[in-house]
Short mmCIF file of C-alpha atoms and ligand atoms in Angstrom, two decimals:
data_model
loop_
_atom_site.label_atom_id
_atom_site.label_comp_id
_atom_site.label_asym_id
_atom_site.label_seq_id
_atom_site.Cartn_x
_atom_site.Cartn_y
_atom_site.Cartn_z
CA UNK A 1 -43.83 1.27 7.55
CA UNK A 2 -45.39 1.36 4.38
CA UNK A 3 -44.45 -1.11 1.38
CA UNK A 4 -43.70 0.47 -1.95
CA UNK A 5 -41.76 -0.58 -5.51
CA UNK A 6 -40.69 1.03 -8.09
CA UNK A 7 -42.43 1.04 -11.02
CA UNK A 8 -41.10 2.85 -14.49
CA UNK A 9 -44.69 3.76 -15.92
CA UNK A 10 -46.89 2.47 -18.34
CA UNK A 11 -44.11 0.98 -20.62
CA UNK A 12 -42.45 -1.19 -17.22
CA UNK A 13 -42.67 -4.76 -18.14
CA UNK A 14 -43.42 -4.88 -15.12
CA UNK A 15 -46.86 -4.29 -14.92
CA UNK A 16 -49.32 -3.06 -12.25
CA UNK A 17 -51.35 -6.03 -12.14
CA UNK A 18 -48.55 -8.10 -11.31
CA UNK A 19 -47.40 -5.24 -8.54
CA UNK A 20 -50.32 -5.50 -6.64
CA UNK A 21 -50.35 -9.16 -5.82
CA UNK A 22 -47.08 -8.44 -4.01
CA UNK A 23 -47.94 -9.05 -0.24
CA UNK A 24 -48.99 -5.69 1.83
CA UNK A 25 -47.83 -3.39 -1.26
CA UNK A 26 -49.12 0.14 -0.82
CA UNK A 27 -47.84 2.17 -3.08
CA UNK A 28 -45.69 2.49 -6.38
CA UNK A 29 -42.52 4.50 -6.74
CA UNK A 30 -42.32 6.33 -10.05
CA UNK A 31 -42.02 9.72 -11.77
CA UNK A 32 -43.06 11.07 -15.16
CA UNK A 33 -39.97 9.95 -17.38
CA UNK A 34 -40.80 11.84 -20.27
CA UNK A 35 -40.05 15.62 -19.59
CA UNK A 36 -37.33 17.08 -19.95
CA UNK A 37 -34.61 17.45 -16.91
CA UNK A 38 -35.42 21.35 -15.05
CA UNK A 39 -38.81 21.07 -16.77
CA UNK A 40 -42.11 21.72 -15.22
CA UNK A 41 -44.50 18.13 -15.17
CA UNK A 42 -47.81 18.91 -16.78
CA UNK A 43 -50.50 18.39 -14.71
CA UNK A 44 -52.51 16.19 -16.71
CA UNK A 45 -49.64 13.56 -17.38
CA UNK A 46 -49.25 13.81 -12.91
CA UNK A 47 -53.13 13.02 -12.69
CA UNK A 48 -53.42 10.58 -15.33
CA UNK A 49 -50.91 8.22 -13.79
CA UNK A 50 -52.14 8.64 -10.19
CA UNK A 51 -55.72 7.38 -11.49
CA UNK A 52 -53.96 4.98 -13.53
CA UNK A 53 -52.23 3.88 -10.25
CA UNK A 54 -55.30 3.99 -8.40
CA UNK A 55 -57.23 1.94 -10.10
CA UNK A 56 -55.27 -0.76 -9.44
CA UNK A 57 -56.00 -0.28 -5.56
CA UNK A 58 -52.49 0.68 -5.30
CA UNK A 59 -51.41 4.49 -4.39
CA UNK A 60 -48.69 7.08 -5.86
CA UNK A 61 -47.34 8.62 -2.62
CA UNK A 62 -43.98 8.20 -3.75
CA UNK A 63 -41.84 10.02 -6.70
CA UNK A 64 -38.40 8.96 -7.81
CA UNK A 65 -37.02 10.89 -9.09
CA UNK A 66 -37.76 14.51 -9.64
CA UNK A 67 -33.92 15.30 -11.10
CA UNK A 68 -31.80 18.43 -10.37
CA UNK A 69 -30.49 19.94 -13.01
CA UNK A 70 -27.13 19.90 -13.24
CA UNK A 71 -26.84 24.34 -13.71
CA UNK A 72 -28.21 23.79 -9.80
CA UNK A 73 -25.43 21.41 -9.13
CA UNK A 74 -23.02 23.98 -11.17
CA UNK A 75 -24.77 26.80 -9.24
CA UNK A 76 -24.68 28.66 -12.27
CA UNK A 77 -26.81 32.04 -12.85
CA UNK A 78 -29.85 30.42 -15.09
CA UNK A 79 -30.12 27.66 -11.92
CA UNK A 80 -33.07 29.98 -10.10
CA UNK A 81 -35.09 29.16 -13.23
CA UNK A 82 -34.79 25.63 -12.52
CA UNK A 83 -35.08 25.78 -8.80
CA UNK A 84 -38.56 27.86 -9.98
CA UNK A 85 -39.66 24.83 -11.76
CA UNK A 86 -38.68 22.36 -9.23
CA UNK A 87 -40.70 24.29 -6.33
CA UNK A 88 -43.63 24.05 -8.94
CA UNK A 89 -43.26 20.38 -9.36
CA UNK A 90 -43.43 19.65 -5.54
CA UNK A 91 -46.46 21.78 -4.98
CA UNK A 92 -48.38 19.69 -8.03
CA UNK A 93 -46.94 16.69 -6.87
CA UNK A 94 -48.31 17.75 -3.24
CA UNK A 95 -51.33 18.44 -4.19
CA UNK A 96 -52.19 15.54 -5.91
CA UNK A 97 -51.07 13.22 -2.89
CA UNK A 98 -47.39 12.89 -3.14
CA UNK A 99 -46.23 12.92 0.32
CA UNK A 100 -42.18 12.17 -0.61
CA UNK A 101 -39.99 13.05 -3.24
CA UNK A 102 -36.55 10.83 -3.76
CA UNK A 103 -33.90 13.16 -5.76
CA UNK A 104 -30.08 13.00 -5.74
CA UNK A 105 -27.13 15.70 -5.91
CA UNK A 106 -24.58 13.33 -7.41
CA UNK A 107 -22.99 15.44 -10.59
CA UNK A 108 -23.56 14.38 -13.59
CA UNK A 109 -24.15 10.65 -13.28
CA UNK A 110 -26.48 8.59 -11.05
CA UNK A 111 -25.63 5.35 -9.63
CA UNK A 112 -22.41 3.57 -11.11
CA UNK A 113 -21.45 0.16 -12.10
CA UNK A 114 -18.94 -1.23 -13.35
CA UNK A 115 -20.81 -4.35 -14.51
CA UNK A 116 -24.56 -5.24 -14.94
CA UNK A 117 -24.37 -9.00 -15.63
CA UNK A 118 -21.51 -10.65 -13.51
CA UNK A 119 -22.89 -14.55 -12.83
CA UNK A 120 -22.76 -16.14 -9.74
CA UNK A 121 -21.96 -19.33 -8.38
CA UNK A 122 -26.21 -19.78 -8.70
CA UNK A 123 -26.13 -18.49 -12.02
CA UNK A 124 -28.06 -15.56 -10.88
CA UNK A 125 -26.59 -12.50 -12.23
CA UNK A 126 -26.18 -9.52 -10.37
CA UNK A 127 -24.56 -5.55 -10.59
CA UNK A 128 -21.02 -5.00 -9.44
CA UNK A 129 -18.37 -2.07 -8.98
CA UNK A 130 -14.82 -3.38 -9.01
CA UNK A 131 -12.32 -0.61 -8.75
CA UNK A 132 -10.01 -2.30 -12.02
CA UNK A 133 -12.55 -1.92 -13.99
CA UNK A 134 -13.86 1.20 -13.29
CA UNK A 135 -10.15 2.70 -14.40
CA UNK A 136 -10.86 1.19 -17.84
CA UNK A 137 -13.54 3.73 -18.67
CA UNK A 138 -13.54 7.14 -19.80
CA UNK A 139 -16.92 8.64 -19.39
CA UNK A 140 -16.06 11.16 -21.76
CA UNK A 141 -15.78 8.60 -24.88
CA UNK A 142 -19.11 8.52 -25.14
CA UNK A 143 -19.50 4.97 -25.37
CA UNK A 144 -21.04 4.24 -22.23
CA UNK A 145 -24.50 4.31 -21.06
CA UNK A 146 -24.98 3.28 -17.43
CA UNK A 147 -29.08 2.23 -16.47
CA UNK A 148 -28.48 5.11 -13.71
CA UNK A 149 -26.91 7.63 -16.60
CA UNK A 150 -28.86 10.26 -18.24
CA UNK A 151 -28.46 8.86 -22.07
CA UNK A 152 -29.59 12.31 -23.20
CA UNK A 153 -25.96 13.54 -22.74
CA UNK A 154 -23.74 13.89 -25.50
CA UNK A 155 -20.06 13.60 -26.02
CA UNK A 156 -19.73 17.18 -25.74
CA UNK A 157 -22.30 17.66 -23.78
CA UNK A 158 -20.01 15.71 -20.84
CA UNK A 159 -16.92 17.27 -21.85
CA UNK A 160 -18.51 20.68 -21.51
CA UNK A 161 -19.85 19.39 -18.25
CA UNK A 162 -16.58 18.18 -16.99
CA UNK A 163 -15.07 21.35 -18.06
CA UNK A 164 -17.27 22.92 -15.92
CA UNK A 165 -16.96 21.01 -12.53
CA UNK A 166 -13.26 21.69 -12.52
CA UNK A 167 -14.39 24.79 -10.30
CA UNK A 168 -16.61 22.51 -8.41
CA UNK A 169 -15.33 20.87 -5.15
CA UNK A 170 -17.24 19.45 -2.40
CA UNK A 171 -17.75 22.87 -0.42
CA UNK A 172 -18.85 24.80 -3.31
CA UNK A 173 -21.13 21.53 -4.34
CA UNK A 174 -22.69 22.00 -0.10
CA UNK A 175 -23.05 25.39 -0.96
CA UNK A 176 -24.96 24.80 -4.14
CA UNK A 177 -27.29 22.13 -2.12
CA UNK A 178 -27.78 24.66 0.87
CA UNK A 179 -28.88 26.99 -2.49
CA UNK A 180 -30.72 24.82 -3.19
CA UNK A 181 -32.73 23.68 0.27
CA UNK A 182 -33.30 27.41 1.08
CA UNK A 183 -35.67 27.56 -1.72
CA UNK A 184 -37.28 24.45 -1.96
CA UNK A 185 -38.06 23.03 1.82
CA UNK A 186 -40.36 25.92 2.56
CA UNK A 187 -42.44 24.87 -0.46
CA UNK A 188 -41.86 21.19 0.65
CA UNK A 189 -43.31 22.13 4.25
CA UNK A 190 -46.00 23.83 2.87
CA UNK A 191 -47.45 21.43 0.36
CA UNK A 192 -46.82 18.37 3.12
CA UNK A 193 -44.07 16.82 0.76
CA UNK A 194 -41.41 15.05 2.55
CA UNK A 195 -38.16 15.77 0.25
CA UNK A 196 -35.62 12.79 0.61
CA UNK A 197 -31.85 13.29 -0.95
CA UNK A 198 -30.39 10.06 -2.10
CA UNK A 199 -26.90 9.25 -1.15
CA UNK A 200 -24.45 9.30 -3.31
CA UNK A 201 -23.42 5.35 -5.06
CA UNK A 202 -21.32 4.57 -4.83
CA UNK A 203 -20.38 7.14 -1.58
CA UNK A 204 -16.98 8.59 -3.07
CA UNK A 205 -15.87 10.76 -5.92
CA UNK A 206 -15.84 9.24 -9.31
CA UNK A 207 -14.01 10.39 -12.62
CA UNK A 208 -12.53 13.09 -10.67
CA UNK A 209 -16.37 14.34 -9.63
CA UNK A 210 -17.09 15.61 -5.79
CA UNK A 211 -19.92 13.78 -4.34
CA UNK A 212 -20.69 14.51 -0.20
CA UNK A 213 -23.80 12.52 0.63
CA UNK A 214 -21.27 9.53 1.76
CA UNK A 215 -20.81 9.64 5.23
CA UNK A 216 -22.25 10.00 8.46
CA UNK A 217 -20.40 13.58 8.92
CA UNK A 218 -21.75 15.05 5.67
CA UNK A 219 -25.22 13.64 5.99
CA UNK A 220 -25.05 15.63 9.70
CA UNK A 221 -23.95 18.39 7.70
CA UNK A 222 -26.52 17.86 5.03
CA UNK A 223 -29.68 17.92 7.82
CA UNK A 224 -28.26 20.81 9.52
CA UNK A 225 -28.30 22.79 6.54
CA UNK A 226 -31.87 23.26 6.39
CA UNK A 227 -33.12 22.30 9.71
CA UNK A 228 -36.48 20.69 9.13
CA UNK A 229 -37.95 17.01 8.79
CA UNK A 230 -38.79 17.89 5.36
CA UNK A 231 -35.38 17.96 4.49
CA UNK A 232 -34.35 14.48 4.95
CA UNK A 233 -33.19 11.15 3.49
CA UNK A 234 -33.59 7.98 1.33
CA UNK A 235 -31.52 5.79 3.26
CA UNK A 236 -30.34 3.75 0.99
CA UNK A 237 -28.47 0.68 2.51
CA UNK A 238 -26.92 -0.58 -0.33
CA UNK A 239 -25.07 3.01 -1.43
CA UNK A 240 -23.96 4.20 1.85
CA UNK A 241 -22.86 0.44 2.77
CA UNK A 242 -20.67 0.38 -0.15
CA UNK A 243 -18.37 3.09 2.32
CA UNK A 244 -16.18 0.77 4.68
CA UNK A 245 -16.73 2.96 7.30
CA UNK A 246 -20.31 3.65 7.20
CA UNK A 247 -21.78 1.65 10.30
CA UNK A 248 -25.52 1.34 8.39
CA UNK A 249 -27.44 -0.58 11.81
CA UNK A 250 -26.41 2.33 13.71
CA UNK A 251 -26.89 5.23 10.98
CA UNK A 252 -30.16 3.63 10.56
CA UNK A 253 -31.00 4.05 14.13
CA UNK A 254 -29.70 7.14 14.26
CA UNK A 255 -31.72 8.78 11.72
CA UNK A 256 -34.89 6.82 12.41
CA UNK A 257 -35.19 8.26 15.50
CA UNK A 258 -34.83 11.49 14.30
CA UNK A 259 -37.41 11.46 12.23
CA UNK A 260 -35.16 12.38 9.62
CA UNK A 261 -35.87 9.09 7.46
CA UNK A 262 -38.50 8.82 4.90
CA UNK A 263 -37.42 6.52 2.16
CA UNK A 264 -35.52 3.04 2.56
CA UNK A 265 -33.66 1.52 -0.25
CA UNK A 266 -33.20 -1.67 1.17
CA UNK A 267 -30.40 -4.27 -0.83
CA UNK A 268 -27.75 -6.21 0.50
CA UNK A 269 -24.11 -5.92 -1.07
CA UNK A 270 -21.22 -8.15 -0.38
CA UNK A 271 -17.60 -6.12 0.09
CA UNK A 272 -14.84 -7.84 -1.69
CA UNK A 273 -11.46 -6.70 -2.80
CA UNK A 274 -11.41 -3.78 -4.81
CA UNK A 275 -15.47 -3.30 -4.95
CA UNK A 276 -18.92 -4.91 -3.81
CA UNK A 277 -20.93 -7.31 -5.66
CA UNK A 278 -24.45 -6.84 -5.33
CA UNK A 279 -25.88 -9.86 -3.82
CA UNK A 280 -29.58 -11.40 -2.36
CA UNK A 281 -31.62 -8.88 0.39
CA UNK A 282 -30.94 -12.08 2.82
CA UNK A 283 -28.32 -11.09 5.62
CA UNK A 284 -26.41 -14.38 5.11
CA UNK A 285 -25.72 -13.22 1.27
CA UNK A 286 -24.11 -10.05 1.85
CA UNK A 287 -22.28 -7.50 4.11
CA UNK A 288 -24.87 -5.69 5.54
CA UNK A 289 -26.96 -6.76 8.73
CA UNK A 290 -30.72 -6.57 7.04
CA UNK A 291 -32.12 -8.31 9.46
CA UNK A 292 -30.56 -5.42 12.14
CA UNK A 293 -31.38 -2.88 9.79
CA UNK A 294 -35.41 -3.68 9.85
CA UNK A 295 -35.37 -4.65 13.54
CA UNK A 296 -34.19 -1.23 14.06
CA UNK A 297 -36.73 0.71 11.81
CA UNK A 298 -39.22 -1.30 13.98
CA UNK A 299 -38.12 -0.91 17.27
CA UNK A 300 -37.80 2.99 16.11
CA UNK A 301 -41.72 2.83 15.01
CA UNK A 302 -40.56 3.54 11.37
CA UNK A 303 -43.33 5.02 9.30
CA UNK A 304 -42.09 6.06 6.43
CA UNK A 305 -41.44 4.25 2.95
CA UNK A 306 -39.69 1.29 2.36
CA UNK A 307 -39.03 -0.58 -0.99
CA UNK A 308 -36.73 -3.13 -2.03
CA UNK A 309 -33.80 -2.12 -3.70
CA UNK A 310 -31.79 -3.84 -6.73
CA UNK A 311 -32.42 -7.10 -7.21
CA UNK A 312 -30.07 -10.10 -9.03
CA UNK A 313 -31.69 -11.79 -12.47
CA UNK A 314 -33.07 -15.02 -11.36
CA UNK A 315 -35.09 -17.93 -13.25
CA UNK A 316 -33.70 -16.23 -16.65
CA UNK A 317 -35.73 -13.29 -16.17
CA UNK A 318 -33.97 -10.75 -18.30
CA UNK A 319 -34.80 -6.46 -18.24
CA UNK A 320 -33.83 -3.41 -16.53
CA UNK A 321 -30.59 -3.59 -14.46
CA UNK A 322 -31.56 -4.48 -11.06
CA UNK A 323 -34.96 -3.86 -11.62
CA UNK A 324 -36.48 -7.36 -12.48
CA UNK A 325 -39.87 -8.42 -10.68
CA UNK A 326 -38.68 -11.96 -9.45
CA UNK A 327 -35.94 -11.01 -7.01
CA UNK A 328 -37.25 -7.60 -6.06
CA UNK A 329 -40.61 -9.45 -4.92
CA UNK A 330 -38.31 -12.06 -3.14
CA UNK A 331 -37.07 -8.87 -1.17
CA UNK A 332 -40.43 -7.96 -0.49
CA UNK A 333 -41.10 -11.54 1.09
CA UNK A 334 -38.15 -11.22 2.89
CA UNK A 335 -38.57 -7.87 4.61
CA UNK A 336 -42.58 -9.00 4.89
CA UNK A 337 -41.53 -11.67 7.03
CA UNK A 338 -38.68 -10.05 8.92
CA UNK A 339 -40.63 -6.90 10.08
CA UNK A 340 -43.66 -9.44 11.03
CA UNK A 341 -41.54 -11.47 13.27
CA UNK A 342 -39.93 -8.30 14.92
CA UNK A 343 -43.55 -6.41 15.17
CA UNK A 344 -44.91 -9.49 16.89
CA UNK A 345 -42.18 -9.88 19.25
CA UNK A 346 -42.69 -6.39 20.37
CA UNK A 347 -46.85 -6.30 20.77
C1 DNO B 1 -30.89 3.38 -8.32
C2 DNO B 1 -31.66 4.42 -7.64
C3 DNO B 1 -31.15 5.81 -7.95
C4 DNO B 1 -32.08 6.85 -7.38
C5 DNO B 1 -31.62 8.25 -7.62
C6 DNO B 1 -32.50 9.22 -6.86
O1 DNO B 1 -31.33 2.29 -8.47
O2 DNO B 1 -31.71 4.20 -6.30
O3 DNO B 1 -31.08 5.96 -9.33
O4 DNO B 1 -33.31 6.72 -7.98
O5 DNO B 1 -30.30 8.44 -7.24
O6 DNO B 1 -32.43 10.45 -7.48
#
C-alpha cells in the first residue's frame, strides 16, 4: 500500500518539507482549491503544483477532492455542462499522473460536526457529533461554517438549495449518481484514473437531506451501478464506522478483495450515547478494530492509497479541524508499524 497525506497547497501550514520526513510517505493528497465548484482546472495551476510536489521527492497521485456540483446532485438540465467539465478534469488530472480521484455525493454539505474542539481527559482536543447538539442548528441561519462546508454558500443560496432537494430522495439522488457514472467512468478507464466516492459522514440523512453511501447494501448498489474497478471507493473507516451496523473489518475485506478499494481514510472514533467522539488511530482509543482493519488490507495484498485520517490537537498545536501535523503523523507511525509487523509475519 502506498502512504499518502493530505496536504491543502501552498498556503497549508503544513508544509512539504515537514511532509516528507514522515516515514515511507509517497505521495500528497490535494486538489487545486481555488476554482470555482463545476469549473474546469487550468492546466498550468495542475502542473505547477505537481512540480512543486515533486521537487520535494514526494508525488501527486492523489486528488481530493474534485467536487460535484450540486445541479449534478439536483440532476437538473444545466448538470451535463458540469459533468463536461468534470470528464475534462479527470483526463488532465490523468494525464499528468493522477492515478485516483476522492469526490463525494453528499448534498450540499461535506462532513458534519457538531463540535471541533471538545477536550479530553488528555487535554487533547478532538471533533465530535452528538445528536443534542446537532438539533440546535439550523443550517439555513447562515451562521455556521463547518471545515467540511462550502463557505461560498449564502443564506439564500441554502434556502434555494433546500428548496430544491425537497424533490430529492435517495432513489432519485442513485439515479442522479448512476447519471452521473455513465458519463464519467469511461473517461476514468480511459485516462487510467481510479475514481473513488467518499461515503457519506456521518452515514445518515442530515437536516432532512438523503445521503446513500452509508451502508453495506447501498455501497453494493453503488458498485453495481457502473460495473468497473474504476468506479470504486475511499473507504473511509471513520464515516462508515460512525453507522452501528456497519461491520468495517469485514466491509474492509470485502471490498479489498474486490479490488474495489483505492483510497483508505483511516481514523478511529469512539461510539457513545447519542454520537461518536473522534478519538487516537490506536485500536485501544476507539471503536473500531484498526489493527483488524490493516491486517486485513495486508493479508488482501492492498495496493492502493492509504492516509491517515482526522487527527486530535495535541502538544497545543492549533489549525485546521482535524488536520494538524502532530497527530496525523502519529497515525502514520502507527499504521507504519502495524502493517510492518503484519507484512513480516506473512513473508
Ligand atoms: C474530511 C474528508 C472529506 C472528503 C470529501 C471527499 O475530512 O474526508 O471532506 O475529502 O468528502 O469529497
Amino acid at each position: 500500500m502506498k502512504l499518502t497525506f493530505r496536504w491543502y497547497g501552498k498556503d497549508d501550514k503544513i508544509t512539504l518539507d515537514k511532509i516528507r520526513q514522515i516515514p515511507n510517505m509517497y505521495s500528497v493528497v490535494t486538489a487545486i482549491y481555488d476554482v470555482p465548484v463545476g469549473e474546469v482546472w487550468p492546466e498550468e495551476k495542475i502542473v505547477e503544483l505537481k512540480n512543486l510536489v515533486e521537487s520535494k521527492g514526494l508525488k501527486m497521485e492523489v486528488i481530493e477532492s474534485v467536487p460535484v456540483h450540486e445541479d449534478i446532485k439536483l440532476g437538473l438540465p444545466t448538470r451535463d455542462k458540469y459533468i463536461e467539465a468534470y470528464k475534462e478534469n479527470i483526463r488532465r488530472l490523468g494525464k499528468h499522473g493522477v492515478r485516483c480521484i476522492c469526490y463525494n455525493f453528499m448534498p450540499v454539505f461535506d462532513w458534519t460536526r457538531t463540535q471541533l474542539d471538545k477536550v479530553a481527559v488528555d487535554g487533547s482536543n478532538s471533533l465530535v457529533y452528538y445528536e443534542e447538539q446537532l438539533a440546535k442548528m439550523n443550517p439555513l441561519s447562515g451562521e455556521y461554517s463547518l471545515p467540511g462546508w462550502d463557505s461560498s454558500y449564502t443564506k439564500e443560496d441554502l434556502n434555494h438549495l433546500f428548496e430544491l432537494y425537497k424533490t430529492i430522495d435517495s432513489e432519485k439522488l442513485f439515479d442522479n449518481l448512476k447519471y452521473f457514472l455513465e458519463q464519467i467512468i469511461p473517461v476514468a478507464t480511459e485516462y487510467d484514473v481510479k475514481m473513488a466516492i467518499h461515503p457519506d459522514d456521518p452515514p445518515w440523512n442530515i437536516f432532512g437531506l438523503p445521503r446513500i453511501i452509508t451502508n453495506e447494501q447501498n455501497i453494493d448498489r453503488f458498485l453495481s451501478l457502473v460495473d468497473s474497478e474504476y468506479n470504486g471507493l475511499t473507504f473511509c473507516t471513520g464515516s462508515l464506522g460512525a453507522g452501528r451496523n456497519n461491520d468495517i473489518v469485514r466491509l474492509v475485506d470485502k471490498y479489498s478483495k474486490m479490488g474495489r478499494i483505492h483510497f483508505m481514510h483511516i481514523r478511529n472514533i469512539k461510539l457513545v450515547d447519542g454520537g461518536f467522539e473522534e478519538t487516537a488511530h490506536s485500536t485501544n482509543y476507539g471503536s473500531l478494530d484498526i489493527v483488524g482493519i490493516i491486517k486485513t488490507l495486508v493479508d488482501n495484498n492492498f495496493d492502493g492509497y492509504v492516509r491517515p485520517d482526522h487527527g486530535r490537537m495535541i502538544w497545543g498545536e492549533t489549525g485546521k479541524p482535524g488536520y494538524g501535523l502532530y497527530d496525523r503523523a502519529l497515525g502514520v507511525s502507527y499504521i507504519n508499524g502495524v502493517v510492518q509487523a503484519f507484512e513480516s509475519i506473512k513473508k
